Tab-separated table of C-alpha atoms in Angstrom:
chain	number	residue	atom	x	y	z
A	21	MET	CA	-171.098	154.949	253.434
A	22	CYS	CA	-170.358	158.249	250.777
A	23	PRO	CA	-167.767	156.899	248.361
A	24	LEU	CA	-165.836	160.332	248.723
A	25	TYR	CA	-165.355	159.862	252.530
A	26	PRO	CA	-164.233	161.698	254.199
A	27	VAL	CA	-163.395	164.884	250.988
A	28	HIS	CA	-166.929	164.900	250.566
A	29	PHE	CA	-167.185	167.439	253.726
A	30	ILE	CA	-164.620	169.401	252.047
A	31	LEU	CA	-167.230	169.819	248.891
A	32	MET	CA	-169.868	170.800	250.916
A	33	TYR	CA	-168.387	173.325	252.599
A	34	ALA	CA	-166.830	174.720	249.715
A	35	PHE	CA	-170.833	174.527	247.711
A	36	VAL	CA	-171.953	176.865	250.763
A	37	LEU	CA	-169.088	179.057	250.904
A	38	LEU	CA	-168.964	180.113	247.067
A	39	PRO	CA	-172.451	181.838	246.776
A	40	ILE	CA	-171.069	183.948	250.241
A	41	TRP	CA	-168.186	184.590	248.286
A	42	LEU	CA	-169.641	185.659	245.162
A	43	ILE	CA	-171.928	187.901	246.691
A	44	CYS	CA	-168.899	189.835	248.809
A	45	SER	CA	-166.707	190.359	245.490
A	46	SER	CA	-169.533	191.479	243.592
A	47	ALA	CA	-170.642	194.079	246.247
A	48	GLN	CA	-166.988	194.997	246.538
A	49	SER	CA	-166.361	195.477	243.328
A	50	ILE	CA	-169.932	197.712	242.801
A	51	SER	CA	-168.538	199.898	245.439
A	52	ALA	CA	-165.166	200.467	244.076
A	53	SER	CA	-167.088	201.139	240.671
A	54	LYS	CA	-168.495	204.079	241.952
A	55	PRO	CA	-166.518	207.054	241.772
A	56	GLU	CA	-165.472	209.203	245.257
A	57	PRO	CA	-166.749	212.549	244.821
A	58	SER	CA	-163.633	214.964	244.112
A	59	ARG	CA	-162.313	217.607	246.664
A	60	THR	CA	-160.409	219.034	244.217
A	61	VAL	CA	-160.343	223.061	244.215
A	62	GLN	CA	-160.238	224.211	240.754
A	63	PHE	CA	-158.111	227.867	240.614
A	64	TYR	CA	-158.719	230.014	237.373
A	65	PRO	CA	-155.681	230.637	235.803
A	66	GLU	CA	-154.687	227.457	236.813
A	67	ARG	CA	-151.273	228.559	237.710
A	68	ILE	CA	-149.466	231.936	237.999
A	69	ASP	CA	-146.215	232.250	235.844
A	70	LYS	CA	-143.650	235.094	235.861
A	71	LEU	CA	-145.735	237.369	237.865
A	72	VAL	CA	-143.356	240.265	238.762
A	73	GLU	CA	-142.111	241.860	241.568
A	74	GLY	CA	-144.510	244.449	243.388
A	75	THR	CA	-147.327	243.526	241.349
A	76	SER	CA	-150.745	241.175	241.808
A	77	GLN	CA	-152.644	238.989	240.511
A	78	VAL	CA	-156.686	238.020	241.324
A	79	VAL	CA	-157.599	234.530	241.708
A	80	SER	CA	-160.654	232.486	241.227
A	81	TRP	CA	-161.298	229.136	243.406
A	82	THR	CA	-164.363	227.145	243.315
A	83	ILE	CA	-165.649	224.063	245.091
A	84	PRO	CA	-167.909	221.504	244.439
A	85	LYS	CA	-171.309	221.402	245.891
A	86	HIS	CA	-171.109	217.715	247.943
A	87	TRP	CA	-167.880	219.639	249.830
A	88	ASN	CA	-169.647	219.305	253.168
A	89	ALA	CA	-168.931	218.973	257.127
A	90	SER	CA	-172.623	218.978	258.038
A	91	GLU	CA	-171.882	216.155	260.546
A	92	MET	CA	-168.601	218.547	262.458
A	93	LEU	CA	-169.937	220.502	265.674
A	94	ALA	CA	-168.647	223.746	264.222
A	95	PRO	CA	-168.096	225.014	260.700
A	96	VAL	CA	-165.153	224.414	259.083
A	97	LEU	CA	-163.260	227.241	257.703
A	98	LEU	CA	-161.370	227.318	253.965
A	99	GLN	CA	-158.834	229.777	253.734
A	100	PRO	CA	-155.760	230.122	251.375
A	101	GLU	CA	-152.426	229.570	252.428
A	102	VAL	CA	-148.640	230.643	250.582
A	103	ASP	CA	-146.210	227.596	251.242
A	104	ASN	CA	-143.862	230.450	251.353
A	105	LEU	CA	-144.332	233.827	252.593
A	106	GLN	CA	-141.259	235.742	251.675
A	107	ILE	CA	-141.815	234.923	247.794
A	108	ALA	CA	-145.712	235.951	248.038
A	109	ASP	CA	-148.780	236.444	250.191
A	110	VAL	CA	-152.077	236.385	249.937
A	111	SER	CA	-155.109	239.764	250.474
A	112	SER	CA	-158.492	240.356	249.844
A	113	VAL	CA	-159.888	236.694	250.728
A	114	ASP	CA	-163.406	235.459	250.850
A	115	THR	CA	-164.711	233.758	253.450
A	116	VAL	CA	-165.582	230.157	253.157
A	117	TYR	CA	-167.236	227.968	255.437
A	118	LEU	CA	-167.408	224.591	253.956
A	119	ASN	CA	-170.801	223.211	255.632
A	120	ARG	CA	-172.040	226.763	254.411
A	121	ALA	CA	-170.589	226.880	251.142
A	122	SER	CA	-172.631	227.002	247.846
A	123	ASP	CA	-171.141	225.993	244.229
A	124	LYS	CA	-169.593	229.478	243.666
A	125	ASN	CA	-166.534	231.448	242.953
A	126	PHE	CA	-164.759	232.422	245.440
A	127	SER	CA	-161.292	235.055	245.226
A	128	PHE	CA	-158.198	236.013	246.418
A	129	THR	CA	-155.464	238.093	245.388
A	130	VAL	CA	-151.574	236.616	245.097
A	131	ASN	CA	-149.246	239.580	246.044
A	132	ALA	CA	-145.354	238.789	244.698
A	133	LYS	CA	-142.771	240.201	247.125
A	134	PHE	CA	-139.600	238.238	245.928
A	135	LEU	CA	-138.092	236.262	243.197
A	136	GLY	CA	-138.526	232.812	243.070
A	137	ARG	CA	-141.311	229.658	243.011
A	138	THR	CA	-143.689	228.776	245.544
A	139	PHE	CA	-147.687	227.698	245.669
A	140	VAL	CA	-150.521	228.419	247.282
A	141	ARG	CA	-153.195	225.484	248.956
A	142	VAL	CA	-156.707	225.948	250.541
A	143	SER	CA	-156.777	224.063	253.656
A	144	PRO	CA	-159.049	223.877	256.204
A	145	VAL	CA	-158.419	225.633	259.110
A	146	GLY	CA	-157.478	223.613	262.464
A	147	LEU	CA	-157.961	220.419	260.264
A	148	LYS	CA	-154.802	217.577	259.351
A	149	ASP	CA	-156.414	217.031	256.057
A	150	ASP	CA	-153.918	217.820	252.927
A	151	SER	CA	-156.934	216.111	250.380
A	152	PHE	CA	-158.652	219.682	250.660
A	153	GLY	CA	-157.882	221.573	247.554
A	154	ASP	CA	-155.269	221.313	244.725
A	155	ILE	CA	-152.395	223.497	244.130
A	156	LEU	CA	-151.927	226.757	242.819
A	157	GLU	CA	-147.900	227.266	241.681
A	158	ILE	CA	-146.534	230.635	241.308
A	159	SER	CA	-143.510	232.133	239.796
A	160	VAL	CA	-142.398	235.384	240.815
A	161	ILE	CA	-139.631	237.004	238.234
A	162	ARG	CA	-137.664	240.232	238.876
A	163	ARG	CA	-138.443	243.537	236.754
A	164	ASP	CA	-135.712	243.807	234.393
A	165	THR	CA	-133.553	246.950	234.367
A	166	VAL	CA	-131.193	248.510	232.783
A	167	LEU	CA	-128.454	247.307	235.029
A	168	ASP	CA	-129.289	243.794	234.152
A	169	LYS	CA	-128.281	244.344	230.387
A	170	ILE	CA	-125.277	246.148	231.009
A	171	PHE	CA	-123.676	243.902	233.003
A	172	LEU	CA	-124.969	240.558	230.969
A	173	TYR	CA	-123.410	242.463	227.909
A	174	SER	CA	-120.362	243.320	229.765
A	175	VAL	CA	-119.609	239.989	230.873
A	176	VAL	CA	-120.133	238.387	227.580
A	177	THR	CA	-117.800	240.880	226.112
A	178	LEU	CA	-115.478	240.556	228.947
A	179	VAL	CA	-115.813	236.411	228.772
A	180	SER	CA	-114.956	236.370	224.886
A	181	LEU	CA	-112.202	239.102	225.409
A	182	ALA	CA	-111.033	236.143	228.299
A	183	TYR	CA	-111.173	233.512	225.935
A	184	ILE	CA	-109.159	235.621	223.088
A	185	ASN	CA	-106.319	236.167	225.235
A	186	MET	CA	-106.329	232.603	226.380
A	187	GLY	CA	-106.150	231.420	222.357
A	188	CYS	CA	-103.539	234.630	222.162
A	189	SER	CA	-101.389	232.595	224.923
A	190	LEU	CA	-101.669	229.321	223.187
A	191	ASP	CA	-98.212	227.804	221.838
A	192	LEU	CA	-100.024	225.117	219.687
A	193	LYS	CA	-96.320	223.594	219.697
A	194	VAL	CA	-96.350	223.453	223.273
A	195	VAL	CA	-99.327	222.358	223.608
A	196	TRP	CA	-98.986	219.395	221.262
A	197	ASP	CA	-95.897	218.137	223.214
A	198	THR	CA	-97.320	218.197	225.996
A	199	ILE	CA	-100.760	216.175	224.679
A	200	ARG	CA	-98.238	213.734	223.421
A	201	ARG	CA	-97.152	212.328	227.124
A	202	PRO	CA	-100.353	212.137	227.423
A	203	VAL	CA	-100.703	210.554	231.333
A	204	GLY	CA	-100.937	214.503	232.397
A	205	PRO	CA	-103.615	215.814	230.905
A	206	ALA	CA	-105.375	212.648	230.757
A	207	VAL	CA	-105.396	212.551	235.087
A	208	GLY	CA	-106.550	216.614	234.832
A	209	ILE	CA	-109.267	216.186	232.412
A	210	SER	CA	-110.768	212.811	234.128
A	211	CYS	CA	-110.732	214.839	237.445
A	212	GLN	CA	-112.434	218.005	235.978
A	213	TYR	CA	-114.970	216.238	233.697
A	214	LEU	CA	-115.680	213.235	236.254
A	215	CYS	CA	-114.977	213.923	239.783
A	216	MET	CA	-116.744	217.811	239.168
A	217	PRO	CA	-120.198	216.488	237.990
A	218	LEU	CA	-120.437	214.055	240.036
A	219	LEU	CA	-119.453	216.092	243.289
A	220	ALA	CA	-121.412	219.014	241.905
A	221	PHE	CA	-124.100	216.232	241.773
A	222	GLY	CA	-124.226	214.614	244.920
A	223	LEU	CA	-123.638	217.976	247.066
A	224	SER	CA	-126.312	219.030	244.975
A	225	GLN	CA	-128.684	216.642	246.657
A	226	LEU	CA	-127.068	216.935	249.904
A	227	PHE	CA	-127.645	220.191	250.543
A	228	LEU	CA	-130.090	222.084	247.682
A	229	THR	CA	-132.925	219.423	248.371
A	230	SER	CA	-135.549	222.254	248.669
A	231	SER	CA	-134.477	223.816	245.654
A	232	PRO	CA	-134.148	222.286	242.029
A	233	SER	CA	-133.073	225.559	240.633
A	234	LEU	CA	-130.080	226.252	242.728
A	235	GLN	CA	-129.306	222.226	242.359
A	236	LEU	CA	-129.026	223.085	238.639
A	237	GLY	CA	-127.202	225.756	239.294
A	238	LEU	CA	-124.407	223.881	241.577
A	239	PHE	CA	-124.462	221.020	239.089
A	240	VAL	CA	-123.997	223.542	235.563
A	241	THR	CA	-121.063	225.412	237.761
A	242	GLY	CA	-119.618	222.094	238.067
A	243	CYS	CA	-119.543	220.784	234.757
A	244	SER	CA	-117.887	224.241	233.997
A	245	PRO	CA	-114.238	223.980	231.911
A	246	GLY	CA	-111.527	225.281	233.664
A	247	GLY	CA	-111.175	228.923	234.546
A	248	GLY	CA	-108.056	231.589	232.945
A	249	ALA	CA	-107.464	232.459	236.536
A	250	SER	CA	-106.179	228.546	237.100
A	251	ASN	CA	-102.939	229.685	234.705
A	252	ILE	CA	-102.026	232.894	237.271
A	253	TRP	CA	-102.567	230.760	239.960
A	254	THR	CA	-100.724	227.547	238.749
A	255	VAL	CA	-97.553	229.994	237.819
A	256	LEU	CA	-97.905	232.014	241.640
A	257	LEU	CA	-97.771	228.567	243.218
A	258	ASN	CA	-94.913	227.409	240.971
A	259	GLY	CA	-96.924	224.797	239.531
A	260	ASN	CA	-96.211	223.428	236.258
A	261	LEU	CA	-97.902	226.436	233.429
A	262	ASN	CA	-97.597	224.311	230.312
A	263	LEU	CA	-99.483	221.646	231.943
A	264	SER	CA	-101.963	224.258	232.814
A	265	ILE	CA	-102.366	225.791	229.797
A	266	THR	CA	-103.028	222.579	228.144
A	267	LEU	CA	-105.923	221.667	230.469
A	268	THR	CA	-107.493	224.903	229.995
A	269	PHE	CA	-107.358	224.902	226.271
A	270	VAL	CA	-108.327	221.054	226.227
A	271	SER	CA	-111.009	221.513	228.581
A	272	THR	CA	-112.821	224.711	226.896
A	273	VAL	CA	-112.260	222.547	223.725
A	274	LEU	CA	-114.113	219.343	225.011
A	275	ALA	CA	-116.871	221.295	226.657
A	276	LEU	CA	-118.779	221.428	223.403
A	277	ALA	CA	-119.269	218.104	223.622
A	278	LEU	CA	-119.142	217.014	227.745
A	279	MET	CA	-121.066	219.753	229.273
A	280	PRO	CA	-124.012	219.040	227.096
A	281	ALA	CA	-123.477	215.525	227.454
A	282	TRP	CA	-123.858	215.978	231.224
A	283	ILE	CA	-126.259	218.449	231.077
A	284	PHE	CA	-128.612	216.066	229.097
A	285	SER	CA	-128.345	212.971	231.201
A	286	LEU	CA	-127.461	213.137	234.914
A	287	GLY	CA	-129.091	217.073	234.461
A	288	ARG	CA	-131.388	215.980	233.744
A	289	VAL	CA	-133.320	214.246	236.778
A	290	ILE	CA	-132.812	217.735	238.100
A	291	PHE	CA	-134.548	219.607	235.311
A	292	ASN	CA	-137.731	216.720	235.652
A	293	ARG	CA	-137.822	217.729	239.657
A	294	ALA	CA	-137.823	221.322	238.450
A	295	LYS	CA	-140.083	220.659	235.957
A	296	LEU	CA	-138.345	222.500	233.675
A	297	ILE	CA	-137.788	222.010	229.687
A	298	ILE	CA	-133.924	221.192	228.941
A	299	PRO	CA	-132.897	224.301	226.462
A	300	TYR	CA	-131.115	222.295	224.257
A	301	LYS	CA	-130.674	224.286	221.193
A	302	ASN	CA	-129.443	227.297	223.837
A	303	ILE	CA	-126.722	225.279	225.723
A	304	ILE	CA	-125.680	223.676	222.195
A	305	TYR	CA	-125.119	227.556	221.148
A	306	MET	CA	-123.646	228.820	223.890
A	307	ILE	CA	-121.166	226.030	224.416
A	308	VAL	CA	-120.099	226.369	220.550
A	309	ALA	CA	-119.565	230.293	221.154
A	310	LEU	CA	-116.887	229.709	223.425
A	311	LEU	CA	-114.706	228.195	220.853
A	312	VAL	CA	-115.123	231.298	218.656
A	313	PRO	CA	-113.096	233.848	220.798
A	314	VAL	CA	-110.281	231.234	220.996
A	315	SER	CA	-110.265	230.392	217.681
A	316	ILE	CA	-109.748	234.461	217.061
A	317	GLY	CA	-106.932	234.001	219.601
A	318	VAL	CA	-105.103	231.650	218.127
A	319	ALA	CA	-105.532	233.139	214.548
A	320	ILE	CA	-103.889	236.399	216.024
A	321	ARG	CA	-101.151	234.402	217.487
A	322	LYS	CA	-100.389	233.185	214.159
A	323	LYS	CA	-101.038	236.341	212.036
A	324	CYS	CA	-99.712	239.015	214.120
A	325	PRO	CA	-97.447	237.597	216.898
A	326	GLY	CA	-96.847	241.053	218.185
A	327	LEU	CA	-100.415	241.695	218.857
A	328	ALA	CA	-100.928	238.665	220.407
A	329	ASP	CA	-97.496	239.314	222.840
A	330	GLY	CA	-99.203	242.661	223.604
A	331	LEU	CA	-102.507	240.632	224.823
A	332	VAL	CA	-100.737	238.094	226.648
A	333	LYS	CA	-99.503	240.629	228.749
A	334	LEU	CA	-102.669	241.862	229.581
A	335	THR	CA	-103.841	238.218	230.771
A	336	ARG	CA	-103.115	238.763	234.305
A	337	PRO	CA	-104.910	242.064	234.998
A	338	PHE	CA	-107.570	241.041	232.537
A	339	SER	CA	-108.948	238.231	234.605
A	340	LEU	CA	-108.338	240.376	237.538
A	341	LEU	CA	-110.613	242.992	236.317
A	342	LEU	CA	-113.051	240.378	235.695
A	343	ILE	CA	-113.211	238.850	238.807
A	344	VAL	CA	-113.612	242.698	240.258
A	345	TYR	CA	-116.001	243.086	237.925
A	346	ILE	CA	-118.487	240.437	239.161
A	347	PHE	CA	-118.092	241.309	242.616
A	348	THR	CA	-118.336	244.918	242.312
A	349	PHE	CA	-120.995	245.845	239.561
A	350	GLY	CA	-122.256	242.202	239.334
A	351	ILE	CA	-123.305	242.176	242.775
A	352	TYR	CA	-124.502	246.022	242.756
A	353	ALA	CA	-126.736	245.297	239.453
A	354	ASN	CA	-127.980	241.949	241.702
A	355	VAL	CA	-128.067	242.723	244.844
A	356	TYR	CA	-130.851	240.069	245.348
A	357	VAL	CA	-128.162	237.814	245.513
A	358	PHE	CA	-127.950	238.340	249.199
A	359	TYR	CA	-131.158	237.296	249.681
A	360	LEU	CA	-130.869	233.768	248.248
A	361	ILE	CA	-127.371	233.179	250.232
A	362	THR	CA	-127.893	230.424	253.127
A	363	LEU	CA	-125.432	228.256	255.009
A	364	ASP	CA	-126.826	225.358	252.383
A	365	VAL	CA	-125.664	227.615	249.437
A	366	ILE	CA	-122.501	228.487	251.443
A	367	LEU	CA	-121.994	224.534	251.925
A	368	SER	CA	-122.370	223.258	248.831
A	369	SER	CA	-120.535	225.681	246.825
A	370	VAL	CA	-117.410	225.494	248.940
A	371	CYS	CA	-117.218	222.030	249.150
A	372	LEU	CA	-117.241	222.102	245.775
A	373	ILE	CA	-114.104	224.136	245.250
A	374	TRP	CA	-112.338	223.071	247.990
A	375	PHE	CA	-112.913	219.278	247.339
A	376	GLY	CA	-112.134	219.608	243.850
A	377	PHE	CA	-108.693	220.706	244.715
A	378	ALA	CA	-108.518	217.861	247.028
A	379	PHE	CA	-109.160	215.242	245.001
A	380	GLY	CA	-107.090	216.679	242.540
A	381	TYR	CA	-104.110	216.964	244.647
A	382	CYS	CA	-104.456	213.374	245.865
A	383	VAL	CA	-105.303	211.566	242.454
A	384	ALA	CA	-101.823	213.467	241.097
A	385	ARG	CA	-100.230	212.396	244.334
A	386	PHE	CA	-101.398	208.970	244.287
A	387	LEU	CA	-100.234	208.764	240.753
A	388	GLY	CA	-96.516	209.945	241.091
A	389	PHE	CA	-96.547	212.939	239.839
A	390	SER	CA	-94.240	215.612	240.190
A	391	THR	CA	-94.910	218.836	242.853
A	392	GLU	CA	-95.113	221.149	239.812
A	393	ASP	CA	-98.025	218.720	237.820
A	394	ILE	CA	-99.655	217.817	241.198
A	395	ILE	CA	-100.041	221.657	241.630
A	396	ALA	CA	-100.805	222.059	238.367
A	397	ILE	CA	-103.735	219.379	237.866
A	398	SER	CA	-105.092	220.581	241.990
A	399	ILE	CA	-106.021	224.118	240.159
A	400	GLU	CA	-106.948	223.048	237.271
A	401	THR	CA	-109.551	220.429	238.918
A	402	GLY	CA	-111.203	223.018	241.746
A	403	ILE	CA	-110.823	226.427	239.218
A	404	GLN	CA	-114.042	226.440	237.143
A	405	ASN	CA	-114.793	228.927	234.426
A	406	THR	CA	-117.642	230.600	236.837
A	407	GLY	CA	-118.264	233.308	233.719
A	408	VAL	CA	-119.355	230.364	231.833
A	409	ALA	CA	-121.604	229.169	233.737
A	410	ILE	CA	-123.166	232.136	234.518
A	411	LEU	CA	-123.648	233.149	231.107
A	412	LEU	CA	-125.164	229.450	230.279
A	413	LEU	CA	-127.721	229.738	233.121
A	414	LYS	CA	-128.185	233.170	232.142
A	415	LEU	CA	-129.061	232.427	228.373
A	416	SER	CA	-130.363	229.462	228.781
A	417	LEU	CA	-132.704	229.321	231.604
A	418	PRO	CA	-136.138	230.472	232.122
A	419	GLN	CA	-137.133	233.351	235.141
A	420	PRO	CA	-137.407	233.068	237.451
A	421	ASP	CA	-134.916	229.809	237.275
A	422	ALA	CA	-131.598	231.939	235.638
A	423	ASP	CA	-131.481	234.601	238.266
A	424	MET	CA	-132.093	232.073	241.130
A	425	THR	CA	-129.111	230.057	239.734
A	426	PHE	CA	-126.712	232.870	239.615
A	427	VAL	CA	-125.705	232.873	243.176
A	428	ILE	CA	-124.140	229.588	242.954
A	429	PRO	CA	-121.325	230.449	240.587
A	430	ILE	CA	-121.150	233.623	242.732
A	431	MET	CA	-120.018	231.986	245.932
A	432	ALA	CA	-118.159	229.423	244.007
A	433	ALA	CA	-115.993	232.296	242.397
A	434	THR	CA	-115.890	233.561	246.167
A	435	ALA	CA	-114.826	229.954	247.761
A	436	MET	CA	-111.743	229.490	244.750
A	437	PRO	CA	-109.041	232.133	245.705
A	438	ILE	CA	-109.111	231.604	249.504
A	439	PRO	CA	-107.331	228.179	249.960
A	440	LEU	CA	-105.186	229.029	247.098
A	441	THR	CA	-104.359	232.704	248.428
A	442	MET	CA	-103.711	230.653	251.832
A	443	VAL	CA	-101.254	228.352	250.331
A	444	TRP	CA	-99.545	231.066	248.678
A	445	CYS	CA	-99.096	233.055	251.936
A	446	THR	CA	-97.649	230.402	253.606
A	447	MET	CA	-94.899	229.734	250.586
A	448	LYS	CA	-93.899	233.253	251.082
A	449	VAL	CA	-93.922	233.410	255.020
A	450	ARG	CA	-91.588	230.469	254.489
A	451	GLN	CA	-89.410	231.667	251.876
A	452	TRP	CA	-88.806	235.007	254.318
A	453	VAL	CA	-88.204	232.357	257.382
A	454	SER	CA	-85.650	230.783	254.794
A	455	VAL	CA	-83.897	233.526	253.327
A	456	LYS	CA	-83.822	235.389	257.028
A	457	SER	CA	-82.335	232.275	258.443
A	458	SER	CA	-79.640	231.944	255.543
A	459	THR	CA	-78.772	235.892	256.162
A	460	ASP	CA	-78.292	235.524	259.552
A	461	LEU	CA	-75.991	232.824	258.981
A	462	GLY	CA	-74.147	234.595	256.503
A	463	VAL	CA	-75.184	232.869	253.390
A	464	THR	CA	-75.669	234.643	250.414
A	465	GLY	CA	-77.307	233.958	246.557
A	466	VAL	CA	-80.205	231.540	248.055
A	467	THR	CA	-82.990	231.021	245.363
A	468	ASP	CA	-86.276	230.610	246.814
A	469	THR	CA	-88.100	229.705	243.512
A	470	VAL	CA	-86.425	226.994	241.659
A	471	PRO	CA	-86.718	223.297	242.439
A	472	GLU	CA	-84.068	221.408	244.110
A	473	ASP	CA	-83.587	219.366	240.694
A	474	GLY	CA	-82.964	222.515	238.475
A	475	LYS	CA	-85.800	221.696	236.732
A	476	ALA	CA	-89.055	223.688	236.401
A	477	TYR	CA	-91.709	221.085	235.157
A	478	GLU	CA	-92.201	216.808	234.607
A	479	ASN	CA	-94.441	214.631	233.267
A	480	GLY	CA	-96.549	217.054	230.964
A	481	GLY	CA	-94.601	220.030	230.096
A	482	SER	CA	-91.536	220.894	227.914
A	483	THR	CA	-91.163	224.382	230.041
A	484	HIS	CA	-87.212	225.085	231.334
A	485	THR	CA	-85.996	227.314	233.459
A	486	LYS	CA	-83.507	230.629	233.040
A	487	SER	CA	-81.893	233.003	235.412
A	488	SER	CA	-82.635	236.487	235.827
A	489	SER	CA	-81.279	239.445	236.295
A	490	ASN	CA	-82.180	239.519	239.870
A	491	GLY	CA	-81.590	236.188	240.794
A	492	SER	CA	-84.749	234.197	240.614
A	493	TYR	CA	-86.116	231.676	238.191
A	494	VAL	CA	-88.470	231.931	235.281
A	495	ALA	CA	-91.062	229.644	233.401
A	496	ILE	CA	-90.153	229.623	229.738
A	497	GLY	CA	-92.569	227.942	227.841
A	498	THR	CA	-95.115	230.949	226.417
A	499	GLN	CA	-94.751	233.544	224.044
A	500	ASP	CA	-94.068	236.127	227.146
A	501	ASP	CA	-91.904	235.807	229.870
A	502	SER	CA	-93.692	238.065	231.862
A	503	ALA	CA	-96.681	236.333	231.850
A	504	ALA	CA	-95.154	233.380	233.389
A	505	ALA	CA	-93.287	235.355	235.895
A	506	GLY	CA	-93.875	233.794	239.638
A	507	VAL	CA	-94.207	237.124	241.644
């Protein structure tokens, strides 16, 4: 008997199977080493960048010789197809059949129709085979007009003047007193620069998955500092004006570091998806430029307080002028924005602003702030400086992305006053009903704007109240009473 019994049976099978396994492995490696014939269409040019609306460009393309469909019963027609026909289309297309084509150039003409990005792919008609052809990327830009330049330069001027006015309205002593009690400012800034960027990024991934450019517009809007209109709405809704002004000022200063930090970190995801290079220098220059007009305003307040008081009186009408200007001449000069408005754009922009209001309110309410502070924190969280977002996007991004992202700040600015106006109207109706009821009962001397405890603001502001000639109360703590008057 074999001394290896019964192991010798296993060894015998191994010796028989080993050569077979080696032969099969060699055949597999040889077949894998042979490259499959390329089925890639070659386009000339390889991509089309910044094709102006209304213009055309001829594109040549070739197919390899080994492409054939001789095994098919009928010839296979190859045809260029545009992904988005609203942006571009093709014409003057050469007729090419796969099993009849020789190795030569074919051509078609790309016609630019509307702002945006799309691509062309050569596909077999009637066959579901995505392996046919490569992609020709196309970007279409608008034709530069004089109105575009006027609008851009005027927005730069108006935003600069608005920041000068904000600097003039600052009482650094009041700001410092507010910061010395840092709970209110810390909560407001946290809501502004933690909640809003993350909320904007999440909404962009939820609603705007098909357009990285619009995602970028929403994200930059969410990273923007608080707007000057927040101070006006805080006054109208009887909030803590000193806390509001402090939050606006601090958020503007912190924007120098926090906006680039968000854009260069989380924003990199969107930039990579959009195949854009982050414009580091442009963003830094733009953010630094915001501090210049604020510094000028602070200097005017220190050197020429009379002039500063006069400029502060113009804060409310000037802010309204900026909003009206953007919604009138801005839309007239950029009428293409209407064609970019979709349900997803509306939902993402509205949710960003309204959820910001709600988040600021809930956080401040949960932490036990006074009603006046809750109003200020909620408004500062929801209101974004869309002027800064517009300038940053317009001056930093290449075309057509700069123009495409413009629609997001416009929609966000449209959504901001809607809930605040509703709250203000509700307050006015309740006050009117209260006054009317008091009048019917024969009660006189009712004041409708002072809190029950007689204090205007707590937890973050040093503002007090005083009685005015008409029996109402106004907030004191800035250099101009008229800028803080309620309604």
